[in-house]
Coordinates of C-alpha atoms and ligand atoms in Angstrom, one line a residue:
X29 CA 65.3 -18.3 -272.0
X30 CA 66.0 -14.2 -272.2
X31 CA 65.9 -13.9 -268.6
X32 CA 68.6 -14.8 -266.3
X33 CA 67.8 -15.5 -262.5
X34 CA 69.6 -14.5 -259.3
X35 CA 69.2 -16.6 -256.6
X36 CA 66.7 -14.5 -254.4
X37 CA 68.5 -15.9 -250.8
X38 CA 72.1 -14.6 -252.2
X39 CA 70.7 -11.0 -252.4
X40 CA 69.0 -11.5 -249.3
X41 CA 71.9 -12.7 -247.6
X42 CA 74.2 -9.8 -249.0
X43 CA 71.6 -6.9 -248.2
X44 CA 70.7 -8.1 -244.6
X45 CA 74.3 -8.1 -244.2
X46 CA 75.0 -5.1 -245.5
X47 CA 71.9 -3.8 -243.2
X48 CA 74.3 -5.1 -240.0
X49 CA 77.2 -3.6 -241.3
X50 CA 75.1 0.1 -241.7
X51 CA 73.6 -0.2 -237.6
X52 CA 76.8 -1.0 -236.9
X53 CA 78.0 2.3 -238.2
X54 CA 74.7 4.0 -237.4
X55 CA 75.6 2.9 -233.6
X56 CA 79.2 4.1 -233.2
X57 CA 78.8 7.2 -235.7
X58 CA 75.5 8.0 -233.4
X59 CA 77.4 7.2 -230.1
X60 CA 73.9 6.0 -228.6
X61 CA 71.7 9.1 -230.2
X62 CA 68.6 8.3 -232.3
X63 CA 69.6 5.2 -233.9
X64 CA 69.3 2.1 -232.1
X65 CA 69.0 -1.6 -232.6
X66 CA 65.0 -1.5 -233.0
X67 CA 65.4 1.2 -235.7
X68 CA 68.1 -0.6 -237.8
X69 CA 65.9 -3.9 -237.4
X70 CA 62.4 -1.5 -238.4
X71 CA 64.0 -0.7 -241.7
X72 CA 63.9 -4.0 -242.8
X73 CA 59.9 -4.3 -243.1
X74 CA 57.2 -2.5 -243.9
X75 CA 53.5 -3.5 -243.3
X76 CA 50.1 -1.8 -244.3
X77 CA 49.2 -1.4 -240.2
X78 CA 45.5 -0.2 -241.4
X79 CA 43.9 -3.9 -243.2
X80 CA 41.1 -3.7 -240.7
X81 CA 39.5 -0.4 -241.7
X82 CA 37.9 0.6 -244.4
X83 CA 39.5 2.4 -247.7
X84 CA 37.5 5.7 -247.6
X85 CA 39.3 7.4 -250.3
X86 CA 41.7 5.3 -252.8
X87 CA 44.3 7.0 -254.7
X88 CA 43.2 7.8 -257.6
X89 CA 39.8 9.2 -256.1
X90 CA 42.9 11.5 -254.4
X91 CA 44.4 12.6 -257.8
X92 CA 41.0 13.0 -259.5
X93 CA 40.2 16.1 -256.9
X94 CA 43.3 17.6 -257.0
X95 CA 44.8 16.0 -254.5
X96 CA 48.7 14.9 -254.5
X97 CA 47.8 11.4 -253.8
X98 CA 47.0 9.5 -250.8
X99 CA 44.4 6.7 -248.9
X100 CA 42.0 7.5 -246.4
X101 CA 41.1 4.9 -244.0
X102 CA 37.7 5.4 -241.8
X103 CA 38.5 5.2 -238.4
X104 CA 36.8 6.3 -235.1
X105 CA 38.8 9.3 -233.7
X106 CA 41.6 8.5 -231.3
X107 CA 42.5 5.0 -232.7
X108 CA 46.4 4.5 -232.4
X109 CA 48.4 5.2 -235.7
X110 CA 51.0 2.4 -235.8
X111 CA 54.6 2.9 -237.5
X112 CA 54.1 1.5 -241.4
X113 CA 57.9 0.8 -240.9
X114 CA 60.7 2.4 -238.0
X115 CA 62.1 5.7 -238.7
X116 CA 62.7 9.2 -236.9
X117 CA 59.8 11.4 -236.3
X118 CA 58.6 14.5 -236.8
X119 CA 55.4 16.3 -235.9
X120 CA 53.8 19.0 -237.8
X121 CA 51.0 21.0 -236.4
X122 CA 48.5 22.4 -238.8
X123 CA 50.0 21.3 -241.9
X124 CA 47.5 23.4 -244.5
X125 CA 44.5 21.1 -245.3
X126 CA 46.7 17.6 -243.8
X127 CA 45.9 19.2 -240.2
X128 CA 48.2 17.6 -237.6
X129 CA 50.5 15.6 -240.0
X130 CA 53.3 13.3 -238.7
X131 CA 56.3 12.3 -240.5
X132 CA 58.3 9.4 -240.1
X133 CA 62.0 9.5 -242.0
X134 CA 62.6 6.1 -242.9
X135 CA 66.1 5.0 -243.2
X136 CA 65.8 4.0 -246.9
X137 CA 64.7 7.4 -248.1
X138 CA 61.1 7.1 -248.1
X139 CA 59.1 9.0 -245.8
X140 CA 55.2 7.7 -244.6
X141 CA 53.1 11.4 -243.7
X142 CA 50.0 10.2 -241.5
X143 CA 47.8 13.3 -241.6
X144 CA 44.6 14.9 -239.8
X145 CA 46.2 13.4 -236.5
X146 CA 44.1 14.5 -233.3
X147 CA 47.1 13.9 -230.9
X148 CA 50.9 13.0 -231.4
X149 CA 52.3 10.7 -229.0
X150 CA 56.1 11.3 -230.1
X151 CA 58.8 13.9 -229.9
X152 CA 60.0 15.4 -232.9
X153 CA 63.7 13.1 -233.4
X154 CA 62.1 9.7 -231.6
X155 CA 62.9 6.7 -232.8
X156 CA 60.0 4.3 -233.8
X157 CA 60.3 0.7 -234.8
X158 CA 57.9 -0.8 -237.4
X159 CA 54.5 -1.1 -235.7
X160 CA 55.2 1.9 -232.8
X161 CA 52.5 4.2 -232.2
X162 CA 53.2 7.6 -233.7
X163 CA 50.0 9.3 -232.6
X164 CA 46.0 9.1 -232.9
X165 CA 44.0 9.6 -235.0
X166 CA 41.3 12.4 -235.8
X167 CA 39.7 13.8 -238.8
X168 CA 36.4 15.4 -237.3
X169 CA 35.6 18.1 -239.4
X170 CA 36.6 21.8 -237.4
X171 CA 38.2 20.0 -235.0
X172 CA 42.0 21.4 -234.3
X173 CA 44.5 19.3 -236.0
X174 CA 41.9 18.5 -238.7
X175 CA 43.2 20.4 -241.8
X176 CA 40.2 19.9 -244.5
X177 CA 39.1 17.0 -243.1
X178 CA 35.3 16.1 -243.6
X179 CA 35.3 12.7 -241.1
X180 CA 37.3 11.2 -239.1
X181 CA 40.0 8.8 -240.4
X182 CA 43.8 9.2 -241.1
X183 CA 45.1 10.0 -244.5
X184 CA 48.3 7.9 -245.8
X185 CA 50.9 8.6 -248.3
X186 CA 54.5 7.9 -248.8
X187 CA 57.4 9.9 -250.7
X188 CA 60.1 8.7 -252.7
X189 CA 63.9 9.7 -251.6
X190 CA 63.8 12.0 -254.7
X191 CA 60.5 13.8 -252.5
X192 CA 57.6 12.6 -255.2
X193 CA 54.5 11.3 -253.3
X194 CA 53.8 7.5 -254.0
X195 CA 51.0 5.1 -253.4
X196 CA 51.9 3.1 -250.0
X197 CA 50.1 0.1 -251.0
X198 CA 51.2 -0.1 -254.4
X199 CA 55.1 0.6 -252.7
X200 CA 54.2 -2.7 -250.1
X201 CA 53.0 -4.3 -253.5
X202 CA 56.1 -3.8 -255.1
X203 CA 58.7 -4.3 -252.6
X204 CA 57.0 -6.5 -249.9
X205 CA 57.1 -9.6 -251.5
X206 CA 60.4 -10.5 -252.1
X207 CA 61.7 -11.8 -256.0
X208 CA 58.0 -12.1 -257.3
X209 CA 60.0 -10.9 -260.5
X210 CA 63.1 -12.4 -262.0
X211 CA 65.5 -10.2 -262.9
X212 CA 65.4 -9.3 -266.9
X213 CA 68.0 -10.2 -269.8
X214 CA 67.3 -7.2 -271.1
X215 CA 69.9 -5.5 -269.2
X216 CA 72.8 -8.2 -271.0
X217 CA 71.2 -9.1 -274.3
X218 CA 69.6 -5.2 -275.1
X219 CA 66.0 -6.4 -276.5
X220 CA 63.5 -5.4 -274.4
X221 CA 60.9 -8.6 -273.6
X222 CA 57.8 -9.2 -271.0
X223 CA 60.1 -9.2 -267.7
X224 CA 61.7 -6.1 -268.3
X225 CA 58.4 -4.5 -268.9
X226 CA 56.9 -6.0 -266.0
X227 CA 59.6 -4.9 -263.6
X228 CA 58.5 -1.2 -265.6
X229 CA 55.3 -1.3 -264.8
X230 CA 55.8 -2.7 -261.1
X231 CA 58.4 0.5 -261.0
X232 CA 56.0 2.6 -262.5
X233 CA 53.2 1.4 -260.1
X234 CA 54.9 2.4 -257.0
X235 CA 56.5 6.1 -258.5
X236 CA 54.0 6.9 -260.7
X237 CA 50.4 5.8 -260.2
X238 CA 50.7 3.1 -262.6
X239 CA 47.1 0.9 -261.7
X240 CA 47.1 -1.6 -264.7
X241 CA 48.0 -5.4 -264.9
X242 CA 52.1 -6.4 -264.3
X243 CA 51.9 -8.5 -267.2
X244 CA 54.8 -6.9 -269.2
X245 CA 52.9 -5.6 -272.4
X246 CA 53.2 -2.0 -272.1
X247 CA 50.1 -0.3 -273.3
X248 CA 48.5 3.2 -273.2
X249 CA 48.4 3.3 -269.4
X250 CA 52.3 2.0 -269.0
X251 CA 53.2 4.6 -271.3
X252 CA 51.4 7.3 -269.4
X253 CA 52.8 6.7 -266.4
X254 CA 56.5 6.5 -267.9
X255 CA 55.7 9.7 -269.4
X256 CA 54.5 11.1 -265.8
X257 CA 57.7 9.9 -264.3
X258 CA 60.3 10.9 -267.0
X259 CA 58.1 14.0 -266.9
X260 CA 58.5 14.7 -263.0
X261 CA 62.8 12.9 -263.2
X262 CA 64.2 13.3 -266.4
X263 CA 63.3 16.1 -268.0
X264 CA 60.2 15.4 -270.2
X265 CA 57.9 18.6 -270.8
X266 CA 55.6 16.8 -273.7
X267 CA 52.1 15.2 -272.9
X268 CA 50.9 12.7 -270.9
X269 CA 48.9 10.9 -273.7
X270 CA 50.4 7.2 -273.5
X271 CA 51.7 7.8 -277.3
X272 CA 55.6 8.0 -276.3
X273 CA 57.9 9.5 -278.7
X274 CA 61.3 10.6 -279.4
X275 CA 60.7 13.2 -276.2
X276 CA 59.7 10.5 -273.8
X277 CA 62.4 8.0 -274.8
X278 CA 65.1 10.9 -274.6
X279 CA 63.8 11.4 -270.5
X280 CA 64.1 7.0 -270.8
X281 CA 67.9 7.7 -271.9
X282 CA 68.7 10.5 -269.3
X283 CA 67.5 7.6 -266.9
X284 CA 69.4 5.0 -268.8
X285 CA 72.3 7.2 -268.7
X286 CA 72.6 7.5 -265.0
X287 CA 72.8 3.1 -265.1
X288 CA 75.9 3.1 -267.7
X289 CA 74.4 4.6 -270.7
X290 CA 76.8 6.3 -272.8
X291 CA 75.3 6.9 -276.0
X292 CA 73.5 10.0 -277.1
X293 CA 70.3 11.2 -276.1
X294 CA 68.1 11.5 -279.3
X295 CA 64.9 9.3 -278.5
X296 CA 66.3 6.9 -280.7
X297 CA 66.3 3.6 -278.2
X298 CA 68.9 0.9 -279.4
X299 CA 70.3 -1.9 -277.4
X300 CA 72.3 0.4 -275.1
X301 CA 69.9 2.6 -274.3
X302 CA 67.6 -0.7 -273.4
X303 CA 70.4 -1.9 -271.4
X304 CA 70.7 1.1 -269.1
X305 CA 67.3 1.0 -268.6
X306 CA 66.8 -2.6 -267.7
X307 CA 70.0 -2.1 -265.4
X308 CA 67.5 0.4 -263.4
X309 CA 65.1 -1.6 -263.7
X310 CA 66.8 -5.0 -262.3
X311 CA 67.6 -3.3 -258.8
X312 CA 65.9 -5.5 -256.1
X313 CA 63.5 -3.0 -255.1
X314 CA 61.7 -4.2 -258.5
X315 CA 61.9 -7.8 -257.5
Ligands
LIG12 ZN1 43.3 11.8 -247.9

């Protein structure tokens, strides 16, 4: 028995009341501005608000033309964009080849960008719950608001709070369904094991365009995309080739070290190091 397990409806207890206690604040600190009781409630979900239309463009077909990442759902132009989840809004006009993009500031961190819009329906600083509708879409090629567009359908992306784009579905994979993963013993005992690489490559498929199993044996394609994100966070200038060595377990330290790592940072991973990692790695947003 490595792993130990948390009770998933103590953490949901303490975060939801921690969520009260931050509206609360939100509220008086806002005296009545942006934030009000259907944002704070919004922050709490996230959905995928496009299921009945068609995935046009998937991520990786995104990355393999140069893209930054994204999904393109086919849609007629005009349909209503709903809210993935509540945030503030902003609108930008002509945004380069995203066209008319809107933003939506989620209170976590994260942003959602819904781009090649043919109208916005906001005011840059509204309020939107989870499920509002933050414009319409467009997408006809030449039409204004457009960007590069070739059809009409919105494009989709999120960014992490550190700004790197992410996969929206794979972030709704990894966070929407609540203690899927226990937490890992890795983070007491130091020896890494199949949850703690499974909470990895849940982390790795939400940051870093991870697309293999979760089934907590690391292979080339794990590798690659811890390279990618010690690469873009910690530091790592060597290849992306799924072969780590001492370079891509130094970035894993300079990450470990910001969760109680201590030791030094020479690629050499012992028990600490593995601790400070798994302690990253057990924060609930890996459940
Ligand atoms: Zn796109």
């Amino acid at each position: 028995m490595p792993d130990s397990y948390q009770d998933p409806r103590t953490r949901l207890s303490r975060r939801t009341l921690m969520r009260g206690t931050a509206a609360t604040l939100g509220l008086a600190v806002g005296g009545g501005g942006l934030l009000g009781a259907g944002t704070a409630h919004a922050a709490a979900s996230f959905y995928n608000p496009f299921t009945a239309y068609e995935i046009t463009g998937t991520w990786q077909e995104h990355i393999d033309r140069g893209s930054l990442g994204g999904i393109d759902f086919g849609m007629g132009v005009g349909t209503e964009l709903p809210a993935a989840g509540g945030g503030t809004v902003t609108n930008i006009p002509e945004n380069g080849t995203g066209g008319h993009t809107v933003t939506i500031q989620h209170d976590n961190g994260y942003r959602t960008q819904y781009m090649h819009l043919s109208e916005f329906l906001l005011s840059d600083g509204a309020a939107v719950g989870t499920g509002g509708v933050v414009g319409r879409s467009g997408g006809e090629p030449g039409a204004p608001g457009s960007g590069s567009s070739t059809g009409p359908h919105v494009h989709w992306h999120m960014t992490d709070p550190g700004g790197a784009r992410i996969d929206p579905l794979a972030f709704l994979g990894g966070s929407g369904s609540g203690g899927a993963l226990p937490k890992t013993g890795t983070e007491q005992d130091g020896v890494p094991g199949v949850v703690m690489w499974q909470r990895a490559q849940k982390w790795l498929s939400v940051e870093s365009g991870y697309t293999g199993p979760v089934d907590g044996r690391p292979g080339e394609q794990t590798y690659a995309a811890l390279q990618r994100n010690v690469r873009d966070h910690y530091g790592y200038t060597g290849p992306i080739d799924g072969a780590p060595g001492h370079s891509t377990w130094s970035g894993v330290q300079r990450l470990a070290a910001e969760y109680g790592y201590t030791g030094p940072v020479d690629g050499v991973m012992g028990a600490n190091s593995w601790r400070g990692f798994a302690r990253f790695l057990n924060k609930d947003r890996w459940d």
